[in-house]
Amino acid sequence: MQKWLKSENRPVIDIVNLVAGIALAISPWYLGFAAEAYAAWNAWIAGAVIALIAVGALVAFHEYEEWANIVVGLCTLVSPWVLGFSAVAAAMWAHVIVGVIVAVLAAGSLWSFGNRPLSKA
């Protein structure tokens, strides 16, 4: 487990976030909910924000990028119910899955790559 938590693996998390953001941004077309205005616009905007934060983290990592990913991930996670498109199953699941991935990876990154030493136990 300690091998995965080394700082050399931090870019892997950012690449996963980049792929998740791109996938969310193009999901209205390949999952067929582009006609649903709120769902499509939210996917385009949230996906672009996630991807841009990931690119920024790949260029120069700062802790605030992970906090931003937590906020964007949680907003993406709850957006189907807040914006009222939870009845569109494809849109709902795309947002929920990407939101969980981004938020969990960001929280894990903050926890594991913080200035805390790894346990020797």
mmCIF file with all atom_site columns, C-alpha atoms in Angstrom:
data_model
loop_
_atom_site.group_PDB
_atom_site.id
_atom_site.type_symbol
_atom_site.label_atom_id
_atom_site.label_alt_id
_atom_site.label_comp_id
_atom_site.label_asym_id
_atom_site.label_entity_id
_atom_site.label_seq_id
_atom_site.pdbx_PDB_ins_code
_atom_site.Cartn_x
_atom_site.Cartn_y
_atom_site.Cartn_z
_atom_site.occupancy
_atom_site.B_iso_or_equiv
_atom_site.pdbx_formal_charge
_atom_site.auth_seq_id
_atom_site.auth_comp_id
_atom_site.auth_asym_id
_atom_site.auth_atom_id
_atom_site.pdbx_PDB_model_num
ATOM 1   C CA . MET A 1 1   ? 0.000   0.000  0.000   1.00 0.00 ? 1   MET A CA 1
ATOM 2   C CA . GLN A 1 2   ? 2.828   2.398  0.786   1.00 0.00 ? 2   GLN A CA 1
ATOM 3   C CA . LYS A 1 3   ? 4.170   2.085  -2.748  1.00 0.00 ? 3   LYS A CA 1
ATOM 4   C CA . TRP A 1 4   ? 0.968   3.583  -4.203  1.00 0.00 ? 4   TRP A CA 1
ATOM 5   C CA . LEU A 1 5   ? 1.087   6.474  -1.730  1.00 0.00 ? 5   LEU A CA 1
ATOM 6   C CA . LYS A 1 6   ? 4.461   7.779  -2.879  1.00 0.00 ? 6   LYS A CA 1
ATOM 7   C CA . SER A 1 7   ? 4.544   11.256 -4.375  1.00 0.00 ? 7   SER A CA 1
ATOM 8   C CA . GLU A 1 8   ? 5.762   9.932  -7.739  1.00 0.00 ? 8   GLU A CA 1
ATOM 9   C CA . ASN A 1 9   ? 2.263   8.496  -8.246  1.00 0.00 ? 9   ASN A CA 1
ATOM 10  C CA . ARG A 1 10  ? 0.528   11.872 -7.832  1.00 0.00 ? 10  ARG A CA 1
ATOM 11  C CA . PRO A 1 11  ? 0.405   12.461 -11.641 1.00 0.00 ? 11  PRO A CA 1
ATOM 12  C CA . VAL A 1 12  ? -1.541  9.202  -12.045 1.00 0.00 ? 12  VAL A CA 1
ATOM 13  C CA . ILE A 1 13  ? -4.372  10.691 -9.995  1.00 0.00 ? 13  ILE A CA 1
ATOM 14  C CA . ASP A 1 14  ? -4.331  13.834 -12.131 1.00 0.00 ? 14  ASP A CA 1
ATOM 15  C CA . ILE A 1 15  ? -4.410  11.790 -15.339 1.00 0.00 ? 15  ILE A CA 1
ATOM 16  C CA . VAL A 1 16  ? -7.403  9.815  -14.050 1.00 0.00 ? 16  VAL A CA 1
ATOM 17  C CA . ASN A 1 17  ? -9.134  13.119 -13.231 1.00 0.00 ? 17  ASN A CA 1
ATOM 18  C CA . LEU A 1 18  ? -8.293  14.440 -16.699 1.00 0.00 ? 18  LEU A CA 1
ATOM 19  C CA . VAL A 1 19  ? -9.823  11.361 -18.345 1.00 0.00 ? 19  VAL A CA 1
ATOM 20  C CA . ALA A 1 20  ? -12.877 11.564 -16.070 1.00 0.00 ? 20  ALA A CA 1
ATOM 21  C CA . GLY A 1 21  ? -13.371 15.241 -16.922 1.00 0.00 ? 21  GLY A CA 1
ATOM 22  C CA . ILE A 1 22  ? -13.088 14.625 -20.646 1.00 0.00 ? 22  ILE A CA 1
ATOM 23  C CA . ALA A 1 23  ? -15.429 11.642 -20.388 1.00 0.00 ? 23  ALA A CA 1
ATOM 24  C CA . LEU A 1 24  ? -18.028 13.749 -18.564 1.00 0.00 ? 24  LEU A CA 1
ATOM 25  C CA . ALA A 1 25  ? -17.680 16.583 -21.073 1.00 0.00 ? 25  ALA A CA 1
ATOM 26  C CA . ILE A 1 26  ? -18.355 14.307 -24.050 1.00 0.00 ? 26  ILE A CA 1
ATOM 27  C CA . SER A 1 27  ? -20.919 12.111 -22.284 1.00 0.00 ? 27  SER A CA 1
ATOM 28  C CA . PRO A 1 28  ? -23.982 14.027 -23.567 1.00 0.00 ? 28  PRO A CA 1
ATOM 29  C CA . TRP A 1 29  ? -23.127 12.909 -27.095 1.00 0.00 ? 29  TRP A CA 1
ATOM 30  C CA . TYR A 1 30  ? -22.063 9.326  -26.523 1.00 0.00 ? 30  TYR A CA 1
ATOM 31  C CA . LEU A 1 31  ? -24.693 8.600  -23.867 1.00 0.00 ? 31  LEU A CA 1
ATOM 32  C CA . GLY A 1 32  ? -27.430 10.414 -25.777 1.00 0.00 ? 32  GLY A CA 1
ATOM 33  C CA . PHE A 1 33  ? -28.622 13.117 -23.408 1.00 0.00 ? 33  PHE A CA 1
ATOM 34  C CA . ALA A 1 34  ? -27.468 16.176 -25.373 1.00 0.00 ? 34  ALA A CA 1
ATOM 35  C CA . ALA A 1 35  ? -31.120 17.260 -25.793 1.00 0.00 ? 35  ALA A CA 1
ATOM 36  C CA . GLU A 1 36  ? -31.518 17.560 -22.007 1.00 0.00 ? 36  GLU A CA 1
ATOM 37  C CA . ALA A 1 37  ? -30.364 21.155 -21.485 1.00 0.00 ? 37  ALA A CA 1
ATOM 38  C CA . TYR A 1 38  ? -29.491 21.133 -17.778 1.00 0.00 ? 38  TYR A CA 1
ATOM 39  C CA . ALA A 1 39  ? -27.822 17.735 -17.895 1.00 0.00 ? 39  ALA A CA 1
ATOM 40  C CA . ALA A 1 40  ? -25.805 18.491 -21.014 1.00 0.00 ? 40  ALA A CA 1
ATOM 41  C CA . TRP A 1 41  ? -24.660 21.950 -19.955 1.00 0.00 ? 41  TRP A CA 1
ATOM 42  C CA . ASN A 1 42  ? -23.718 20.713 -16.511 1.00 0.00 ? 42  ASN A CA 1
ATOM 43  C CA . ALA A 1 43  ? -21.729 17.841 -18.030 1.00 0.00 ? 43  ALA A CA 1
ATOM 44  C CA . TRP A 1 44  ? -19.910 20.188 -20.401 1.00 0.00 ? 44  TRP A CA 1
ATOM 45  C CA . ILE A 1 45  ? -19.075 22.764 -17.742 1.00 0.00 ? 45  ILE A CA 1
ATOM 46  C CA . ALA A 1 46  ? -18.209 20.363 -14.906 1.00 0.00 ? 46  ALA A CA 1
ATOM 47  C CA . GLY A 1 47  ? -16.202 18.130 -17.235 1.00 0.00 ? 47  GLY A CA 1
ATOM 48  C CA . ALA A 1 48  ? -14.220 21.086 -18.545 1.00 0.00 ? 48  ALA A CA 1
ATOM 49  C CA . VAL A 1 49  ? -13.543 22.383 -15.026 1.00 0.00 ? 49  VAL A CA 1
ATOM 50  C CA . ILE A 1 50  ? -12.382 18.956 -13.834 1.00 0.00 ? 50  ILE A CA 1
ATOM 51  C CA . ALA A 1 51  ? -10.132 18.556 -16.873 1.00 0.00 ? 51  ALA A CA 1
ATOM 52  C CA . LEU A 1 52  ? -8.658  22.057 -16.499 1.00 0.00 ? 52  LEU A CA 1
ATOM 53  C CA . ILE A 1 53  ? -7.909  21.522 -12.811 1.00 0.00 ? 53  ILE A CA 1
ATOM 54  C CA . ALA A 1 54  ? -6.225  18.215 -13.677 1.00 0.00 ? 54  ALA A CA 1
ATOM 55  C CA . VAL A 1 55  ? -4.080  19.868 -16.339 1.00 0.00 ? 55  VAL A CA 1
ATOM 56  C CA . GLY A 1 56  ? -3.121  22.583 -13.863 1.00 0.00 ? 56  GLY A CA 1
ATOM 57  C CA . ALA A 1 57  ? -2.177  19.940 -11.303 1.00 0.00 ? 57  ALA A CA 1
ATOM 58  C CA . LEU A 1 58  ? -0.061  18.119 -13.873 1.00 0.00 ? 58  LEU A CA 1
ATOM 59  C CA . VAL A 1 59  ? 1.815   21.325 -14.690 1.00 0.00 ? 59  VAL A CA 1
ATOM 60  C CA . ALA A 1 60  ? 2.374   22.499 -11.113 1.00 0.00 ? 60  ALA A CA 1
ATOM 61  C CA . PHE A 1 61  ? 0.755   20.764 -8.156  1.00 0.00 ? 61  PHE A CA 1
ATOM 62  C CA . HIS A 1 62  ? -0.805  22.902 -5.427  1.00 0.00 ? 62  HIS A CA 1
ATOM 63  C CA . GLU A 1 63  ? -2.940  21.679 -2.570  1.00 0.00 ? 63  GLU A CA 1
ATOM 64  C CA . TYR A 1 64  ? -5.802  24.037 -3.447  1.00 0.00 ? 64  TYR A CA 1
ATOM 65  C CA . GLU A 1 65  ? -6.338  22.097 -6.687  1.00 0.00 ? 65  GLU A CA 1
ATOM 66  C CA . GLU A 1 66  ? -7.292  19.032 -4.670  1.00 0.00 ? 66  GLU A CA 1
ATOM 67  C CA . TRP A 1 67  ? -9.688  21.099 -2.561  1.00 0.00 ? 67  TRP A CA 1
ATOM 68  C CA . ALA A 1 68  ? -11.206 22.470 -5.757  1.00 0.00 ? 68  ALA A CA 1
ATOM 69  C CA . ASN A 1 69  ? -11.564 18.913 -7.079  1.00 0.00 ? 69  ASN A CA 1
ATOM 70  C CA . ILE A 1 70  ? -13.416 17.892 -3.914  1.00 0.00 ? 70  ILE A CA 1
ATOM 71  C CA . VAL A 1 71  ? -15.849 20.795 -4.340  1.00 0.00 ? 71  VAL A CA 1
ATOM 72  C CA . VAL A 1 72  ? -16.372 20.198 -8.075  1.00 0.00 ? 72  VAL A CA 1
ATOM 73  C CA . GLY A 1 73  ? -16.655 16.438 -7.557  1.00 0.00 ? 73  GLY A CA 1
ATOM 74  C CA . LEU A 1 74  ? -19.301 16.810 -4.849  1.00 0.00 ? 74  LEU A CA 1
ATOM 75  C CA . CYS A 1 75  ? -21.194 19.413 -6.901  1.00 0.00 ? 75  CYS A CA 1
ATOM 76  C CA . THR A 1 76  ? -21.126 17.038 -9.872  1.00 0.00 ? 76  THR A CA 1
ATOM 77  C CA . LEU A 1 77  ? -22.306 14.200 -7.639  1.00 0.00 ? 77  LEU A CA 1
ATOM 78  C CA . VAL A 1 78  ? -25.395 16.036 -6.367  1.00 0.00 ? 78  VAL A CA 1
ATOM 79  C CA . SER A 1 79  ? -26.196 18.001 -9.541  1.00 0.00 ? 79  SER A CA 1
ATOM 80  C CA . PRO A 1 80  ? -28.719 15.485 -10.970 1.00 0.00 ? 80  PRO A CA 1
ATOM 81  C CA . TRP A 1 81  ? -31.002 16.101 -7.989  1.00 0.00 ? 81  TRP A CA 1
ATOM 82  C CA . VAL A 1 82  ? -30.264 19.806 -7.560  1.00 0.00 ? 82  VAL A CA 1
ATOM 83  C CA . LEU A 1 83  ? -30.775 20.611 -11.244 1.00 0.00 ? 83  LEU A CA 1
ATOM 84  C CA . GLY A 1 84  ? -33.624 18.137 -11.676 1.00 0.00 ? 84  GLY A CA 1
ATOM 85  C CA . PHE A 1 85  ? -32.332 15.690 -14.267 1.00 0.00 ? 85  PHE A CA 1
ATOM 86  C CA . SER A 1 86  ? -32.184 12.606 -12.050 1.00 0.00 ? 86  SER A CA 1
ATOM 87  C CA . ALA A 1 87  ? -34.882 10.972 -14.200 1.00 0.00 ? 87  ALA A CA 1
ATOM 88  C CA . VAL A 1 88  ? -32.442 10.844 -17.128 1.00 0.00 ? 88  VAL A CA 1
ATOM 89  C CA . ALA A 1 89  ? -30.595 7.700  -16.066 1.00 0.00 ? 89  ALA A CA 1
ATOM 90  C CA . ALA A 1 90  ? -27.594 8.048  -18.362 1.00 0.00 ? 90  ALA A CA 1
ATOM 91  C CA . ALA A 1 91  ? -26.958 11.635 -17.304 1.00 0.00 ? 91  ALA A CA 1
ATOM 92  C CA . MET A 1 92  ? -27.486 10.863 -13.635 1.00 0.00 ? 92  MET A CA 1
ATOM 93  C CA . TRP A 1 93  ? -25.078 7.919  -13.599 1.00 0.00 ? 93  TRP A CA 1
ATOM 94  C CA . ALA A 1 94  ? -22.428 9.768  -15.611 1.00 0.00 ? 94  ALA A CA 1
ATOM 95  C CA . HIS A 1 95  ? -22.481 12.633 -13.116 1.00 0.00 ? 95  HIS A CA 1
ATOM 96  C CA . VAL A 1 96  ? -22.585 10.381 -10.055 1.00 0.00 ? 96  VAL A CA 1
ATOM 97  C CA . ILE A 1 97  ? -19.720 8.149  -11.211 1.00 0.00 ? 97  ILE A CA 1
ATOM 98  C CA . VAL A 1 98  ? -17.449 11.011 -12.260 1.00 0.00 ? 98  VAL A CA 1
ATOM 99  C CA . GLY A 1 99  ? -18.312 12.999 -9.132  1.00 0.00 ? 99  GLY A CA 1
ATOM 100 C CA . VAL A 1 100 ? -17.440 10.094 -6.858  1.00 0.00 ? 100 VAL A CA 1
ATOM 101 C CA . ILE A 1 101 ? -14.196 9.354  -8.719  1.00 0.00 ? 101 ILE A CA 1
ATOM 102 C CA . VAL A 1 102 ? -13.005 12.962 -8.626  1.00 0.00 ? 102 VAL A CA 1
ATOM 103 C CA . ALA A 1 103 ? -14.003 13.635 -5.005  1.00 0.00 ? 103 ALA A CA 1
ATOM 104 C CA . VAL A 1 104 ? -12.580 10.372 -3.662  1.00 0.00 ? 104 VAL A CA 1
ATOM 105 C CA . LEU A 1 105 ? -9.295  10.746 -5.540  1.00 0.00 ? 105 LEU A CA 1
ATOM 106 C CA . ALA A 1 106 ? -8.916  14.341 -4.359  1.00 0.00 ? 106 ALA A CA 1
ATOM 107 C CA . ALA A 1 107 ? -9.689  13.439 -0.740  1.00 0.00 ? 107 ALA A CA 1
ATOM 108 C CA . GLY A 1 108 ? -7.314  10.484 -0.909  1.00 0.00 ? 108 GLY A CA 1
ATOM 109 C CA . SER A 1 109 ? -4.625  12.654 -2.428  1.00 0.00 ? 109 SER A CA 1
ATOM 110 C CA . LEU A 1 110 ? -4.970  15.258 0.301   1.00 0.00 ? 110 LEU A CA 1
ATOM 111 C CA . TRP A 1 111 ? -4.902  12.623 2.990   1.00 0.00 ? 111 TRP A CA 1
ATOM 112 C CA . SER A 1 112 ? -2.029  10.564 1.654   1.00 0.00 ? 112 SER A CA 1
ATOM 113 C CA . PHE A 1 113 ? 0.203   13.240 0.154   1.00 0.00 ? 113 PHE A CA 1
ATOM 114 C CA . GLY A 1 114 ? -0.121  15.635 3.063   1.00 0.00 ? 114 GLY A CA 1
ATOM 115 C CA . ASN A 1 115 ? 2.853   16.460 5.199   1.00 0.00 ? 115 ASN A CA 1
ATOM 116 C CA . ARG A 1 116 ? 2.202   13.440 7.383   1.00 0.00 ? 116 ARG A CA 1
ATOM 117 C CA . PRO A 1 117 ? 4.729   10.624 7.523   1.00 0.00 ? 117 PRO A CA 1
ATOM 118 C CA . LEU A 1 118 ? 3.612   7.188  6.397   1.00 0.00 ? 118 LEU A CA 1
ATOM 119 C CA . SER A 1 119 ? 3.096   4.638  9.122   1.00 0.00 ? 119 SER A CA 1
ATOM 120 C CA . LYS A 1 120 ? 5.951   2.205  9.644   1.00 0.00 ? 120 LYS A CA 1
ATOM 121 C CA . ALA A 1 121 ? 3.667   -0.379 11.242  1.00 0.00 ? 121 ALA A CA 1
#
